[in-house]
Amino acid sequence: PKTDVVFLKVHKSASSTVMNILFRFGETHNLTFAFPLGGGYQLFYPYHFLARFVEGFSPQSPRRFNILCHHMRFLQPEVQKVVPSSAIYFSILRNPVQLMESSFVYYKGASAFARVRSLEEFLSQPHRYYNPASGDRHYARNLMTFDFGFNPDGEVSPERVQLMLKAIEASFDLLLISEYFDESMVLLKEVLCWDLDSVVSFPLNSRDSSTKSPLPDSVVEKLKAWNRLDWEIYTHFNRTFWERIDRDIGRERMRREVKALRERQAELARTCLQGTGSVAPKDIKDSSLRPLQYGGARILGYNLKQGLDRELERTCRRLVTPELQYSSLLYKKQFPPQPP
């Protein structure tokens, strides 16, 4: 199994669920994480990543970390200073239309969105609300482009788009697609030589459907045009994703693997969870399993069954521990507080 991994955690793209998979694998195999200084949750996002943002990094010592997976704005020369040169780089993408709809609800407080009632209103005159100079502009335009380290307001010429796609291809071994999450996990397992149980997951940081509404076609087209750089990234890597599956796995085997993964997840859900799945924040009984509520979204969580034996309880709890709680726990393990 490969143990050196860089995951670019793109916002609002099922990336918290992927992070949980990496946290569990790292914890099980006693790997080190490149944590943000002081145990924070983001690597000084939205600034471009620098090696010195990582707890325990020092230019003098050649110490390398196994897993880098907290939110960052990608800058490869700096990333290379903190992970082994053999590390596998991967990320996950999402259709920019749904991504922006999610971002609008989640980052409702962002300057571009604060004065509008709806996404439609924003898109009717985006330049009236969107200021390219504001520090949180990226939440409102080409968020994936921004996370990959590029300018979200860059021009969309074919030459520039090609350069951007080539740069991403040169840096990343694998780009997954959140709409095909199970297929993505099978592909990830394949590339990392991990076993099935290492990539099972329950959806984390997902919001309740009451805040989701279908978008009219006219809005969808405006969204694509407004997020044109993201759209170019997404359509290109959605295509290469399936080409890779055809080349490395084949559709028939992929179907079998996805079926096995879903069966294992269903089995774990029956074993671990009360009821049939995720519940509203107010119904989560164990406060340590309650995810951070943010913006206008209601983020769902889980209740574990009572009376599980110790080993099983631990496995189940890890599967449903929200990102911030899990990150803190692993940070304390890696950097135990010094006695006074």
Tab-separated table of C-alpha atoms in Angstrom:
chain	number	residue	atom	x	y	z
A	1	PRO	CA	0.000	0.000	0.000
A	2	LYS	CA	1.183	3.508	-0.807
A	3	THR	CA	1.495	5.605	2.335
A	4	ASP	CA	2.669	8.973	0.979
A	5	VAL	CA	-0.256	10.980	-0.284
A	6	VAL	CA	-1.082	14.582	-1.176
A	7	PHE	CA	-4.797	15.293	-1.443
A	8	LEU	CA	-5.853	18.701	-2.717
A	9	LYS	CA	-9.081	19.173	-0.822
A	10	VAL	CA	-11.241	21.132	-3.236
A	11	HIS	CA	-14.138	22.910	-1.503
A	12	LYS	CA	-17.668	21.495	-1.673
A	13	SER	CA	-16.715	18.371	-3.653
A	14	ALA	CA	-17.238	15.483	-1.210
A	15	SER	CA	-13.704	16.222	-0.084
A	16	SER	CA	-14.522	15.935	3.637
A	17	THR	CA	-15.551	12.334	3.027
A	18	VAL	CA	-12.252	11.661	1.237
A	19	MET	CA	-10.396	13.340	4.091
A	20	ASN	CA	-12.071	10.971	6.558
A	21	ILE	CA	-10.764	8.035	4.489
A	22	LEU	CA	-7.233	9.471	4.658
A	23	PHE	CA	-7.523	10.194	8.389
A	24	ARG	CA	-8.591	6.604	9.074
A	25	PHE	CA	-5.889	5.083	6.894
A	26	GLY	CA	-3.227	7.314	8.421
A	27	GLU	CA	-4.334	6.549	11.950
A	28	THR	CA	-4.518	2.791	11.341
A	29	HIS	CA	-1.034	2.714	9.797
A	30	ASN	CA	0.520	5.196	12.213
A	31	LEU	CA	1.380	7.727	9.521
A	32	THR	CA	2.251	11.379	10.051
A	33	PHE	CA	0.085	14.251	8.824
A	34	ALA	CA	1.159	17.686	7.654
A	35	PHE	CA	-1.030	19.624	10.083
A	36	PRO	CA	-1.594	23.373	9.948
A	37	LEU	CA	0.523	25.286	12.497
A	38	GLY	CA	-1.052	25.305	15.932
A	39	GLY	CA	-3.497	22.576	14.985
A	40	GLY	CA	-5.806	24.705	12.857
A	41	TYR	CA	-8.020	23.268	10.141
A	42	GLN	CA	-6.720	25.024	7.050
A	43	LEU	CA	-3.211	25.626	5.781
A	44	PHE	CA	-3.589	29.429	5.851
A	45	TYR	CA	-6.115	29.245	3.020
A	46	PRO	CA	-6.742	31.290	0.848
A	47	TYR	CA	-3.008	32.112	0.632
A	48	HIS	CA	-0.904	29.928	-1.630
A	49	PHE	CA	0.518	27.036	0.391
A	50	LEU	CA	3.935	27.470	1.995
A	51	ALA	CA	5.940	24.740	3.693
A	52	ARG	CA	6.263	26.855	6.821
A	53	PHE	CA	2.486	26.664	7.360
A	54	VAL	CA	3.019	23.057	8.502
A	55	GLU	CA	3.478	22.202	12.191
A	56	GLY	CA	6.896	20.656	12.766
A	57	PHE	CA	8.363	21.689	9.410
A	58	SER	CA	11.797	23.248	9.484
A	59	PRO	CA	13.968	24.100	6.476
A	60	GLN	CA	16.992	22.755	8.395
A	61	SER	CA	15.622	19.277	9.022
A	62	PRO	CA	14.631	17.067	6.124
A	63	ARG	CA	11.588	15.737	7.971
A	64	ARG	CA	8.811	14.655	5.610
A	65	PHE	CA	5.158	13.914	6.377
A	66	ASN	CA	3.148	11.047	4.918
A	67	ILE	CA	-0.188	12.716	4.318
A	68	LEU	CA	-1.053	16.279	3.350
A	69	CYS	CA	-4.821	16.722	3.114
A	70	HIS	CA	-6.017	19.901	4.847
A	71	HIS	CA	-7.497	22.771	2.832
A	72	MET	CA	-4.782	24.641	0.976
A	73	ARG	CA	-4.296	26.646	-2.179
A	74	PHE	CA	-1.979	24.452	-4.201
A	75	LEU	CA	1.641	25.430	-4.861
A	76	GLN	CA	3.677	22.388	-5.775
A	77	PRO	CA	7.260	23.560	-5.141
A	78	GLU	CA	6.266	24.291	-1.534
A	79	VAL	CA	4.283	21.075	-1.152
A	80	GLN	CA	7.349	19.112	-2.289
A	81	LYS	CA	9.269	20.410	0.717
A	82	VAL	CA	6.991	18.635	3.186
A	83	VAL	CA	6.184	15.268	1.536
A	84	PRO	CA	8.410	12.491	0.154
A	85	SER	CA	9.168	12.727	-3.557
A	86	SER	CA	7.349	9.426	-4.111
A	87	ALA	CA	4.022	10.865	-2.902
A	88	ILE	CA	0.888	10.259	-4.982
A	89	TYR	CA	-0.990	13.501	-5.727
A	90	PHE	CA	-4.736	13.435	-6.213
A	91	SER	CA	-7.809	15.633	-5.972
A	92	ILE	CA	-11.553	15.457	-6.520
A	93	LEU	CA	-13.684	17.659	-8.791
A	94	ARG	CA	-17.367	18.448	-8.905
A	95	ASN	CA	-19.688	19.771	-11.587
A	96	PRO	CA	-19.228	23.580	-11.252
A	97	VAL	CA	-22.966	24.156	-11.506
A	98	GLN	CA	-23.724	22.165	-8.341
A	99	LEU	CA	-20.504	23.343	-6.763
A	100	MET	CA	-21.500	26.997	-7.072
A	101	GLU	CA	-25.024	26.287	-5.836
A	102	SER	CA	-23.509	24.620	-2.768
A	103	SER	CA	-20.982	27.405	-2.297
A	104	PHE	CA	-23.766	30.002	-2.449
A	105	VAL	CA	-25.637	28.358	0.436
A	106	TYR	CA	-22.559	27.509	2.473
A	107	TYR	CA	-20.691	30.803	2.005
A	108	LYS	CA	-23.736	33.052	2.089
A	109	GLY	CA	-21.719	35.520	4.163
A	110	ALA	CA	-19.085	35.987	1.423
A	111	SER	CA	-18.984	39.562	0.140
A	112	ALA	CA	-20.215	38.626	-3.356
A	113	PHE	CA	-23.293	36.826	-2.002
A	114	ALA	CA	-24.187	38.862	1.065
A	115	ARG	CA	-26.388	41.395	-0.749
A	116	VAL	CA	-28.397	39.029	-2.954
A	117	ARG	CA	-31.384	36.888	-2.097
A	118	SER	CA	-30.760	34.139	-4.639
A	119	LEU	CA	-28.196	32.722	-6.993
A	120	GLU	CA	-30.403	33.906	-9.880
A	121	GLU	CA	-30.189	37.457	-8.606
A	122	PHE	CA	-26.399	37.206	-8.345
A	123	LEU	CA	-26.087	35.811	-11.873
A	124	SER	CA	-28.340	38.450	-13.392
A	125	GLN	CA	-25.580	41.042	-12.755
A	126	PRO	CA	-22.597	39.257	-11.233
A	127	HIS	CA	-20.189	42.158	-11.724
A	128	ARG	CA	-22.423	44.358	-9.632
A	129	TYR	CA	-21.854	42.103	-6.598
A	130	TYR	CA	-18.538	40.467	-7.355
A	131	ASN	CA	-15.342	42.353	-6.598
A	132	PRO	CA	-12.170	40.695	-7.984
A	133	ALA	CA	-10.149	42.549	-5.340
A	134	SER	CA	-12.020	41.190	-2.315
A	135	GLY	CA	-10.257	38.586	-0.193
A	136	ASP	CA	-13.101	36.068	-0.355
A	137	ARG	CA	-13.914	36.420	-4.049
A	138	HIS	CA	-12.936	32.816	-4.814
A	139	TYR	CA	-16.068	31.439	-3.145
A	140	ALA	CA	-18.119	33.129	-5.857
A	141	ARG	CA	-16.198	32.278	-9.019
A	142	ASN	CA	-14.099	29.388	-10.362
A	143	LEU	CA	-13.488	27.963	-6.899
A	144	MET	CA	-11.725	24.849	-8.238
A	145	THR	CA	-9.445	26.949	-10.434
A	146	PHE	CA	-8.546	28.981	-7.349
A	147	ASP	CA	-7.874	25.917	-5.158
A	148	PHE	CA	-5.537	24.522	-7.820
A	149	GLY	CA	-3.555	27.744	-7.487
A	150	PHE	CA	-4.669	29.644	-10.600
A	151	ASN	CA	-6.318	33.026	-11.066
A	152	PRO	CA	-10.118	32.621	-10.985
A	153	ASP	CA	-10.500	35.853	-12.979
A	154	GLY	CA	-8.020	34.853	-15.678
A	155	GLU	CA	-8.996	35.133	-19.315
A	156	VAL	CA	-10.533	32.067	-20.921
A	157	SER	CA	-8.500	31.755	-24.102
A	158	PRO	CA	-7.965	28.234	-25.496
A	159	GLU	CA	-4.199	28.673	-24.983
A	160	ARG	CA	-4.566	29.621	-21.335
A	161	VAL	CA	-7.018	26.814	-20.655
A	162	GLN	CA	-4.603	24.316	-22.248
A	163	LEU	CA	-1.713	25.585	-20.119
A	164	MET	CA	-3.810	25.234	-16.982
A	165	LEU	CA	-4.951	21.691	-17.817
A	166	LYS	CA	-1.388	20.664	-18.688
A	167	ALA	CA	-0.106	22.101	-15.410
A	168	ILE	CA	-2.714	20.149	-13.427
A	169	GLU	CA	-1.890	16.973	-15.342
A	170	ALA	CA	1.803	17.468	-14.671
A	171	SER	CA	1.234	17.811	-10.906
A	172	PHE	CA	-1.499	15.258	-10.207
A	173	ASP	CA	-1.507	11.488	-10.623
A	174	LEU	CA	-5.247	11.178	-10.325
A	175	LEU	CA	-8.340	13.396	-10.493
A	176	LEU	CA	-11.550	11.952	-9.136
A	177	ILE	CA	-15.114	13.033	-9.862
A	178	SER	CA	-17.510	13.489	-6.953
A	179	GLU	CA	-20.605	12.654	-9.043
A	180	TYR	CA	-19.071	9.182	-9.485
A	181	PHE	CA	-17.897	8.867	-5.920
A	182	ASP	CA	-17.942	5.077	-5.646
A	183	GLU	CA	-16.139	4.636	-8.961
A	184	SER	CA	-13.642	7.237	-7.751
A	185	MET	CA	-12.966	5.269	-4.585
A	186	VAL	CA	-12.402	2.064	-6.563
A	187	LEU	CA	-9.928	3.914	-8.784
A	188	LEU	CA	-8.207	5.435	-5.750
A	189	LYS	CA	-7.918	2.033	-4.067
A	190	GLU	CA	-6.388	0.692	-7.271
A	191	VAL	CA	-3.795	3.474	-7.601
A	192	LEU	CA	-2.835	3.362	-3.908
A	193	CYS	CA	-2.939	-0.463	-3.641
A	194	TRP	CA	-5.306	-0.229	-0.652
A	195	ASP	CA	-7.950	-2.746	0.341
A	196	LEU	CA	-11.712	-2.279	0.098
A	197	ASP	CA	-12.237	-1.442	3.781
A	198	SER	CA	-9.748	1.431	3.496
A	199	VAL	CA	-12.015	3.286	1.056
A	200	VAL	CA	-15.461	2.633	2.530
A	201	SER	CA	-17.120	5.770	3.889
A	202	PHE	CA	-20.342	7.438	4.926
A	203	PRO	CA	-21.034	10.855	3.352
A	204	LEU	CA	-19.700	13.600	5.645
A	205	ASN	CA	-20.341	17.341	5.655
A	206	SER	CA	-23.357	16.883	3.397
A	207	ARG	CA	-26.316	19.165	3.795
A	208	ASP	CA	-29.941	18.396	4.204
A	209	SER	CA	-31.971	18.487	1.003
A	210	SER	CA	-34.394	21.128	2.312
A	211	THR	CA	-31.891	23.825	1.321
A	212	LYS	CA	-31.312	22.358	-2.153
A	213	SER	CA	-33.429	23.466	-5.088
A	214	PRO	CA	-33.217	22.488	-8.752
A	215	LEU	CA	-31.861	25.254	-10.958
A	216	PRO	CA	-33.643	26.392	-14.138
A	217	ASP	CA	-31.768	25.767	-17.423
A	218	SER	CA	-31.182	29.489	-17.997
A	219	VAL	CA	-29.373	29.698	-14.651
A	220	VAL	CA	-27.337	26.567	-15.389
A	221	GLU	CA	-26.007	28.123	-18.607
A	222	LYS	CA	-25.137	31.364	-16.808
A	223	LEU	CA	-23.350	29.385	-14.102
A	224	LYS	CA	-21.248	27.540	-16.663
A	225	ALA	CA	-20.342	30.781	-18.397
A	226	TRP	CA	-19.498	32.554	-15.114
A	227	ASN	CA	-17.388	29.585	-13.952
A	228	ARG	CA	-15.954	28.872	-17.367
A	229	LEU	CA	-12.449	27.956	-16.156
A	230	ASP	CA	-13.914	25.469	-13.665
A	231	TRP	CA	-16.141	24.098	-16.419
A	232	GLU	CA	-13.088	23.510	-18.637
A	233	ILE	CA	-11.262	21.709	-15.806
A	234	TYR	CA	-14.281	19.590	-14.965
A	235	THR	CA	-15.201	18.484	-18.491
A	236	HIS	CA	-11.585	17.665	-19.362
A	237	PHE	CA	-10.930	15.548	-16.267
A	238	ASN	CA	-14.357	13.932	-16.317
A	239	ARG	CA	-13.375	12.596	-19.741
A	240	THR	CA	-9.903	11.433	-18.697
A	241	PHE	CA	-11.432	9.806	-15.581
A	242	TRP	CA	-13.470	7.420	-17.740
A	243	GLU	CA	-10.580	6.878	-20.140
A	244	ARG	CA	-8.504	5.816	-17.176
A	245	ILE	CA	-11.169	3.420	-15.938
A	246	ASP	CA	-11.400	1.843	-19.401
A	247	ARG	CA	-7.633	1.552	-19.594
A	248	ASP	CA	-6.799	0.328	-16.087
A	249	ILE	CA	-9.893	-1.465	-14.794
A	250	GLY	CA	-12.549	-1.938	-17.482
A	251	ARG	CA	-16.269	-1.231	-17.077
A	252	GLU	CA	-17.207	-4.807	-16.167
A	253	ARG	CA	-14.739	-5.089	-13.303
A	254	MET	CA	-15.601	-1.544	-12.216
A	255	ARG	CA	-19.265	-2.565	-11.887
A	256	ARG	CA	-18.306	-5.534	-9.726
A	257	GLU	CA	-15.998	-3.455	-7.519
A	258	VAL	CA	-18.591	-0.696	-7.047
A	259	LYS	CA	-21.181	-3.329	-6.101
A	260	ALA	CA	-18.782	-4.824	-3.525
A	261	LEU	CA	-18.027	-1.368	-2.106
A	262	ARG	CA	-21.728	-0.476	-1.793
A	263	GLU	CA	-22.542	-3.814	-0.160
A	264	ARG	CA	-19.753	-3.323	2.377
A	265	GLN	CA	-20.966	0.220	3.119
A	266	ALA	CA	-24.542	-0.985	3.561
A	267	GLU	CA	-23.316	-3.702	5.913
A	268	LEU	CA	-21.366	-1.157	7.972
A	269	ALA	CA	-24.356	1.190	8.041
A	270	ARG	CA	-26.541	-1.633	9.423
A	271	THR	CA	-23.853	-2.508	11.959
A	272	CYS	CA	-22.904	0.991	13.082
A	273	LEU	CA	-25.800	3.388	12.671
A	274	GLN	CA	-29.069	3.978	14.423
A	275	GLY	CA	-31.864	4.274	11.894
A	276	THR	CA	-31.204	4.367	8.189
A	277	GLY	CA	-28.510	7.006	7.880
A	278	SER	CA	-27.797	10.677	8.416
A	279	VAL	CA	-29.880	12.875	10.706
A	280	ALA	CA	-30.407	16.611	11.220
A	281	PRO	CA	-27.942	18.386	13.538
A	282	LYS	CA	-30.527	18.760	16.325
A	283	ASP	CA	-31.070	14.973	16.336
A	284	ILE	CA	-27.404	14.046	16.832
A	285	LYS	CA	-27.263	12.710	20.394
A	286	ASP	CA	-23.481	12.620	20.857
A	287	SER	CA	-22.243	16.211	20.681
A	288	SER	CA	-18.719	15.037	19.805
A	289	LEU	CA	-20.165	13.734	16.522
A	290	ARG	CA	-21.947	16.971	15.622
A	291	PRO	CA	-20.463	18.624	12.523
A	292	LEU	CA	-19.745	22.338	12.366
A	293	GLN	CA	-22.816	24.223	11.103
A	294	TYR	CA	-21.869	26.920	8.644
A	295	GLY	CA	-23.598	29.508	6.477
A	296	GLY	CA	-27.146	28.733	5.416
A	297	ALA	CA	-26.588	24.988	5.175
A	298	ARG	CA	-27.793	22.388	7.649
A	299	ILE	CA	-24.993	19.851	7.878
A	300	LEU	CA	-26.122	16.317	8.663
A	301	GLY	CA	-24.484	13.808	10.969
A	302	TYR	CA	-25.005	10.352	12.443
A	303	ASN	CA	-25.991	8.477	15.578
A	304	LEU	CA	-24.107	5.314	16.465
A	305	LYS	CA	-25.807	2.211	17.778
A	306	GLN	CA	-25.441	1.629	21.491
A	307	GLY	CA	-23.743	-1.434	22.962
A	308	LEU	CA	-21.217	-2.115	20.185
A	309	ASP	CA	-18.117	-3.977	21.370
A	310	ARG	CA	-15.034	-1.818	21.833
A	311	GLU	CA	-13.218	-2.586	18.595
A	312	LEU	CA	-16.355	-2.203	16.504
A	313	GLU	CA	-17.405	0.974	18.306
A	314	ARG	CA	-14.037	2.458	17.453
A	315	THR	CA	-14.334	1.514	13.769
A	316	CYS	CA	-17.860	2.912	13.561
A	317	ARG	CA	-17.027	6.101	15.436
A	318	ARG	CA	-14.110	6.857	13.103
A	319	LEU	CA	-16.404	6.532	10.083
A	320	VAL	CA	-18.764	9.223	11.353
A	321	THR	CA	-16.410	11.574	13.218
A	322	PRO	CA	-16.665	15.025	11.572
A	323	GLU	CA	-13.583	16.524	10.020
A	324	LEU	CA	-12.747	19.131	12.684
A	325	GLN	CA	-13.078	16.735	15.611
A	326	TYR	CA	-11.057	14.032	13.847
A	327	SER	CA	-8.352	16.493	12.840
A	328	SER	CA	-7.992	17.728	16.442
A	329	LEU	CA	-7.790	14.188	17.752
A	330	LEU	CA	-5.020	13.187	15.328
A	331	TYR	CA	-3.154	16.442	15.947
A	332	LYS	CA	-3.078	15.771	19.701
A	333	LYS	CA	-1.843	12.255	19.018
A	334	GLN	CA	0.971	13.458	16.749
A	335	PHE	CA	1.889	16.454	18.926
A	336	PRO	CA	0.991	15.445	22.493
A	337	PRO	CA	0.607	18.486	24.761
A	338	GLN	CA	3.741	18.923	26.883
A	339	PRO	CA	3.176	18.645	30.631
A	340	PRO	CA	3.691	22.066	32.296
